[in-house]
Coordinates of N, CA and C in Angstrom, one line a residue:
M24 N -15.9 16.4 33.4 CA -16.3 17.3 32.4 C -17.2 18.3 32.9
D25 N -16.6 19.8 32.7 CA -17.6 20.9 33.2 C -18.4 21.2 31.9
V26 N -19.6 20.9 31.8 CA -20.3 21.2 30.6 C -20.6 22.8 30.5
Q27 N -20.8 23.4 31.6 CA -20.8 24.9 31.8 C -19.6 25.6 31.1
K28 N -18.3 25.0 31.6 CA -17.3 25.5 31.2 C -16.8 25.2 29.6
I29 N -17.0 24.2 29.1 CA -17.2 23.9 27.7 C -18.0 24.7 26.9
G30 N -19.1 25.1 27.5 CA -20.3 25.9 26.6 C -19.7 27.1 26.4
A31 N -19.0 27.7 27.9 CA -18.6 29.1 27.9 C -17.4 29.4 26.6
F32 N -16.3 28.1 26.6 CA -15.4 28.1 25.7 C -15.8 28.2 24.2
L33 N -17.0 27.4 23.9 CA -17.4 27.3 22.6 C -17.9 28.8 22.3
A34 N -18.9 29.4 23.2 CA -19.0 30.8 22.9 C -17.8 31.7 22.7
E35 N -17.0 31.6 23.6 CA -15.8 32.4 23.3 C -15.2 32.3 21.8
L36 N -15.0 31.1 21.6 CA -14.5 30.7 20.1 C -15.3 31.1 19.1
R37 N -16.6 30.9 19.1 CA -17.3 31.4 18.2 C -17.4 33.1 18.1
K38 N -17.1 34.0 19.2 CA -17.3 35.1 19.2 C -15.9 35.7 18.6
E39 N -14.8 35.0 18.9 CA -13.4 35.2 18.4 C -13.4 35.2 16.8
R40 N -14.4 34.5 16.1 CA -14.5 34.3 14.6 C -15.6 35.5 14.3
N41 N -16.1 36.2 15.0 CA -17.2 37.1 14.7 C -18.4 36.5 14.1
L42 N -18.9 35.3 14.8 CA -20.1 34.5 14.1 C -21.2 34.5 15.2
T43 N -22.4 34.7 14.7 CA -23.7 34.4 15.3 C -23.8 33.0 15.5
Q44 N -24.6 32.8 16.4 CA -25.1 31.3 16.6 C -25.6 30.9 15.4
D45 N -26.6 31.6 14.6 CA -27.3 31.3 13.4 C -26.1 31.0 12.4
E46 N -25.2 31.8 12.2 CA -24.0 31.5 11.1 C -23.4 30.5 11.5
L47 N -22.8 30.2 12.7 CA -22.2 28.9 12.9 C -23.1 27.7 12.8
G48 N -24.4 27.8 13.1 CA -25.3 26.6 12.9 C -25.5 26.4 11.3
M49 N -25.5 27.4 10.8 CA -25.5 26.9 9.2 C -24.2 26.3 8.6
Q50 N -23.2 26.6 9.3 CA -22.0 26.3 8.6 C -21.6 24.8 8.9
I51 N -22.2 24.5 10.1 CA -21.8 23.0 10.7 C -23.2 22.0 10.4
G52 N -24.2 22.7 10.3 CA -25.4 21.7 10.0 C -26.3 21.6 11.1
V53 N -26.3 22.6 12.1 CA -27.3 22.5 13.3 C -28.2 23.7 13.2
T54 N -29.0 23.8 14.3 CA -29.8 25.0 14.3 C -29.1 25.9 15.5
N55 N -29.4 27.1 15.4 CA -29.0 28.0 16.3 C -29.6 27.9 17.9
K56 N -30.5 27.1 17.7 CA -31.0 26.7 19.2 C -30.2 25.5 19.8
T57 N -29.8 24.6 18.7 CA -28.4 23.6 19.4 C -27.3 24.2 19.8
I58 N -26.9 25.4 19.0 CA -25.8 26.2 19.3 C -25.9 26.9 20.9
S59 N -27.1 27.1 21.0 CA -27.3 27.9 22.2 C -27.4 26.9 23.4
R60 N -27.9 25.8 23.1 CA -28.0 24.8 24.2 C -26.6 24.4 24.7
W61 N -25.6 24.1 23.7 CA -24.1 23.9 23.9 C -23.5 25.0 24.7
E62 N -23.6 26.1 24.2 CA -23.0 27.3 25.0 C -23.6 27.8 26.2
N63 N -24.9 27.4 26.4 CA -25.5 27.4 27.8 C -25.2 26.3 28.7
G64 N -24.4 25.3 28.2 CA -24.3 24.1 29.2 C -25.2 23.3 29.5
N65 N -26.3 23.2 28.7 CA -27.4 22.4 28.6 C -27.0 20.9 28.3
Y66 N -26.1 21.1 27.2 CA -25.9 19.8 26.4 C -24.5 19.9 26.1
L67 N -23.9 18.7 25.8 CA -22.7 18.5 25.3 C -22.6 18.1 23.9
P68 N -21.9 18.8 22.9 CA -21.9 18.4 21.4 C -21.6 16.8 21.3
P69 N -22.3 16.2 20.4 CA -22.1 14.8 19.9 C -20.4 14.8 19.6
V70 N -20.1 13.5 19.4 CA -18.7 13.2 19.2 C -18.3 14.0 17.7
E71 N -19.2 13.5 17.1 CA -19.0 14.0 15.3 C -18.9 15.7 15.4
M72 N -19.7 16.1 16.1 CA -19.8 17.8 16.1 C -18.4 18.3 17.0
L73 N -17.9 17.6 17.8 CA -16.9 17.9 18.5 C -15.7 18.0 17.4
Q74 N -15.5 17.1 16.7 CA -14.6 17.0 15.6 C -14.8 18.0 14.6
I75 N -16.0 18.5 14.1 CA -16.1 19.5 13.1 C -15.9 21.0 14.0
L76 N -16.3 21.2 15.1 CA -15.9 22.3 15.9 C -14.5 22.4 16.2
S77 N -13.8 21.3 16.3 CA -12.5 21.4 16.7 C -11.6 22.0 15.3
N78 N -12.2 21.4 14.0 CA -11.5 21.7 12.9 C -12.0 23.3 12.5
K79 N -13.2 23.7 12.8 CA -13.5 24.8 12.5 C -12.8 25.9 13.5
F80 N -12.8 25.8 14.6 CA -12.1 26.7 15.5 C -10.5 26.5 15.6
E81 N -10.0 25.4 15.0 CA -8.4 25.3 15.2 C -8.0 25.1 16.5
V82 N -8.9 24.3 17.1 CA -8.4 23.8 18.6 C -8.5 22.4 18.7
S83 N -8.1 21.6 19.7 CA -8.1 20.2 19.7 C -9.3 19.9 20.3
I84 N -9.8 18.7 20.2 CA -10.9 18.2 20.9 C -10.7 18.3 22.4
N85 N -9.7 17.9 22.9 CA -9.2 18.0 24.3 C -9.2 19.2 24.8
E86 N -8.9 20.5 24.1 CA -9.3 21.8 24.5 C -10.6 22.1 24.7
I87 N -11.5 21.5 23.8 CA -12.9 21.7 23.9 C -13.4 21.4 25.0
L88 N -13.1 19.8 25.2 CA -13.8 19.1 26.3 C -13.0 19.6 27.9
N89 N -11.8 20.3 27.7 CA -11.4 21.0 28.8 C -12.0 22.3 29.2
G90 N -12.5 22.9 28.0 CA -13.3 24.3 28.2 C -12.2 25.4 28.3
E91 N -10.9 25.3 27.8 CA -9.6 26.1 27.7 C -8.5 25.7 26.7
R92 N -7.9 26.6 26.4 CA -6.7 26.2 25.5 C -5.8 25.5 26.5
I93 N -4.9 24.5 26.0 CA -4.1 23.7 27.0 C -2.7 24.1 26.4
S94 N -1.9 24.3 27.2 CA -0.5 24.4 26.9 C 0.1 23.2 26.8
N95 N 1.3 23.0 25.6 CA 2.0 21.8 25.5 C 2.3 21.0 26.6
S96 N 2.7 21.6 28.0 CA 3.2 21.0 28.9 C 2.0 20.2 29.9
D97 N 0.9 20.7 29.8 CA -0.2 20.1 30.5 C -0.9 19.4 29.5
Y98 N -0.8 19.2 28.4 CA -1.7 18.5 27.2 C -1.9 17.1 27.8
K99 N -0.7 16.3 28.2 CA -0.9 14.8 28.3 C -1.7 14.6 29.6
D100 N -1.6 15.4 30.8 CA -2.4 15.4 32.0 C -3.7 15.6 31.6
I101 N -4.0 16.4 31.0 CA -5.6 16.8 30.6 C -6.1 16.0 29.8
S102 N -5.2 15.5 29.0 CA -6.0 14.5 27.8 C -6.3 13.0 28.7
E103 N -5.3 12.8 29.5 CA -5.7 11.6 30.4 C -7.1 11.8 31.3
Q104 N -7.2 13.0 32.0 CA -8.5 13.3 32.5 C -9.7 13.4 31.8
N105 N -9.5 13.8 30.6 CA -10.7 13.9 29.7 C -11.0 12.4 29.2
L106 N -10.1 11.5 28.9 CA -10.3 10.2 28.7 C -11.1 9.6 29.7
K107 N -10.5 9.6 31.1 CA -11.1 9.1 32.3 C -12.7 9.5 32.2
S108 N -12.7 10.7 32.1 CA -14.1 11.5 32.2 C -15.1 10.7 31.2
A109 N -14.6 10.6 30.1 CA -15.6 10.2 29.1 C -15.7 8.5 29.2
L110 N -14.8 7.9 29.8 CA -15.1 6.5 30.1 C -16.0 6.4 31.3
I111 N -16.0 7.2 32.3 CA -16.8 7.4 33.3 C -18.4 7.6 32.9
N112 N -18.6 8.5 31.9 CA -19.7 8.8 31.4 C -20.3 8.0 30.6
S113 N -19.6 7.3 29.7 CA -20.1 6.1 28.8 C -20.4 5.0 29.6
D114 N -19.8 4.6 30.9 CA -20.2 3.5 31.8 C -21.7 4.0 32.4
L115 N -22.1 5.3 32.7 CA -23.1 5.6 33.2 C -24.5 5.3 32.1
V116 N -24.0 5.7 30.9 CA -24.8 5.7 29.9 C -25.5 4.1 29.8
I117 N -24.2 3.2 29.6 CA -24.5 1.8 29.5 C -25.4 1.3 30.7
K118 N -25.1 1.6 31.9 CA -25.7 1.3 33.1 C -27.5 1.5 33.0
K119 N -27.5 3.1 32.5 CA -28.8 3.3 32.2 C -29.6 2.5 31.0
H120 N -29.1 2.3 30.2 CA -29.6 1.5 29.1 C -29.9 0.0 29.5
R121 N -29.0 -0.4 30.1 CA -29.1 -2.0 30.8 C -30.5 -1.8 31.7
K122 N -30.5 -0.8 32.5 CA -31.6 -0.5 33.4 C -33.2 -0.6 32.5
I123 N -33.1 0.1 31.2 CA -34.1 0.4 30.6 C -34.6 -1.2 29.9
I124 N -33.4 -1.7 29.3 CA -33.8 -3.0 28.5 C -34.4 -4.0 29.5
N125 N -33.8 -4.0 30.9 CA -34.4 -4.9 32.3 C -36.0 -4.7 32.2
W126 N -36.3 -3.2 32.2 CA -37.8 -2.8 32.5 C -38.6 -3.3 31.2
V127 N -38.0 -3.1 30.1 CA -38.7 -3.6 28.8 C -38.9 -5.0 28.9
I128 N -38.0 -5.9 29.0 CA -38.3 -7.3 29.2 C -39.1 -7.5 30.5
A129 N -39.1 -7.1 31.5 CA -40.2 -7.2 32.8 C -41.5 -6.9 32.2
I130 N -41.6 -5.8 31.3 CA -43.0 -5.3 30.7 C -43.7 -6.3 29.7
L131 N -42.6 -6.9 29.0 CA -43.1 -7.8 27.9 C -43.4 -9.2 28.4
V132 N -43.1 -9.5 29.5 CA -43.5 -10.6 30.1 C -44.6 -10.6 30.9
A133 N -44.8 -9.4 31.5 CA -46.2 -9.1 32.2 C -47.3 -9.0 31.2
I134 N -47.0 -8.6 30.0 CA -48.0 -8.4 29.0 C -48.2 -9.8 28.3
L135 N -47.3 -10.6 28.2 CA -47.5 -12.2 27.8 C -48.1 -12.7 28.7
Y136 N -47.9 -12.6 30.0 CA -48.7 -13.3 31.2 C -50.2 -13.0 31.2
I137 N -50.4 -11.6 30.8 CA -51.8 -11.1 30.8 C -52.5 -11.9 29.5
I138 N -52.1 -11.7 28.5 CA -52.5 -12.5 27.4 C -52.9 -13.9 27.4
I139 N -51.9 -14.6 28.0 CA -52.0 -16.2 28.3 C -53.2 -16.2 29.3
S140 N -53.3 -15.3 30.3 CA -54.4 -15.5 31.3 C -55.7 -15.3 30.8
I141 N -55.8 -14.3 29.8 CA -57.0 -13.7 29.3 C -57.6 -15.0 28.5
V142 N -56.7 -15.8 27.6 CA -57.1 -16.7 26.7 C -57.5 -18.0 27.4
T143 N -56.5 -18.3 28.6 CA -56.7 -19.6 29.4 C -57.9 -19.4 30.4
L144 N -58.3 -18.0 30.8 CA -59.2 -17.9 31.9 C -58.4 -18.3 33.2
K145 N -57.2 -18.4 33.5 CA -56.5 -18.7 34.6 C -55.6 -17.8 35.0
W146 N -56.1 -17.3 36.3 CA -55.1 -16.2 36.8 C -54.5 -16.6 38.3
Q147 N -53.4 -16.3 38.4 CA -52.6 -16.4 39.7 C -52.5 -15.2 40.4
Y148 N -52.8 -15.2 41.7 CA -52.5 -13.8 42.5 C -51.2 -13.3 42.4
T149 N -50.3 -14.2 42.5 CA -48.8 -13.6 42.6 C -48.5 -12.6 41.4
W150 N -49.1 -13.4 40.3 CA -48.7 -12.6 38.9 C -49.4 -11.4 38.8
I151 N -50.8 -11.3 39.4 CA -51.2 -10.1 39.4 C -50.7 -9.1 40.2
I152 N -50.0 -9.4 41.4 CA -49.4 -8.6 42.3 C -48.0 -8.1 41.6
W153 N -47.4 -8.9 40.7 CA -46.1 -8.7 40.0 C -46.5 -7.6 39.0
V154 N -47.5 -8.0 38.3 CA -48.0 -6.9 37.1 C -48.5 -5.6 37.8
V155 N -49.0 -5.6 38.9 CA -49.2 -4.2 39.6 C -48.0 -3.4 39.9
Y156 N -47.2 -4.3 40.5 CA -45.8 -3.6 40.9 C -45.1 -3.1 39.8
C157 N -45.3 -3.6 38.7 CA -44.3 -3.3 37.5 C -45.2 -1.9 36.9
V158 N -46.4 -2.0 37.0 CA -47.1 -0.8 36.6 C -46.7 0.5 37.7
Y159 N -46.7 0.2 39.0 CA -46.3 1.1 39.9 C -44.8 1.7 39.8
R160 N -44.0 0.9 39.4 CA -42.4 1.3 39.1 C -42.4 2.1 37.7
I161 N -43.2 1.6 36.7 CA -43.2 2.5 35.5 C -43.8 4.0 35.8
A162 N -44.7 4.1 36.6 CA -45.3 5.4 36.8 C -44.5 6.1 37.8
E163 N -43.7 5.4 38.7 CA -42.8 6.0 39.5 C -41.6 6.7 38.6
S164 N -41.2 5.8 37.7 CA -40.1 6.3 36.7 C -40.4 7.5 36.1
I165 N -41.7 7.6 35.5 CA -42.1 8.6 34.5 C -42.0 9.8 35.2
I166 N -42.7 9.8 36.7 CA -42.7 11.0 37.4 C -41.3 11.4 38.0
T167 N -40.7 10.7 38.2 CA -39.1 11.0 38.5 C -38.5 11.6 37.3
H168 N -38.6 11.0 36.2 CA -38.0 11.6 34.9 C -38.6 13.1 34.6
Y169 N -39.9 13.0 34.8 CA -40.6 14.4 34.5 C -40.0 15.3 35.5
L170 N -39.9 15.1 36.9 CA -39.6 16.2 37.7 C -38.4 16.3 37.6
N171 N -37.0 15.5 37.2 CA -35.9 15.8 36.9 C -35.6 16.6 35.9
T172 N -36.4 16.6 35.0 CA -36.2 17.2 33.4 C -36.8 18.8 33.5
H173 N -37.9 18.6 34.4 CA -38.7 19.9 34.4 C -38.3 20.9 35.5
F174 N -37.8 20.2 36.6 CA -37.7 21.1 37.8 C -36.2 21.3 38.4
K175 N -35.3 21.2 37.6 CA -33.8 21.2 37.7 C -33.4 22.6 38.1

């Protein structure tokens, strides 16, 4: 899915109806800033908004996801492509969340070990190294996330 193309198509549909971003936002229950983000291709509208936009502009969700109107002869092929793209994107989100959950578990284990070590006053060097490594990876993840979101 080309988010830029989808955004341009949404802007085109809005302008065909002679609506401002403010007016469209008020009609569908989002801010004009959200509409702007969609139209600039910064974000893809969530599923529930795709349905609302589809009804509002009298186009199919597939046409929105394709970023253009679809002829009847091409509809099946494009629908298949959009479905494949959605499945790939959802798989990436699942993998990202799984990675986050693994880190949360690792951090909780490290915190639990630190608490037990403080209470019992027994420290093992391998655990200290492991905790330091976790802190390093967290800092690395935060810095990478910051750089990716602010310097794209």
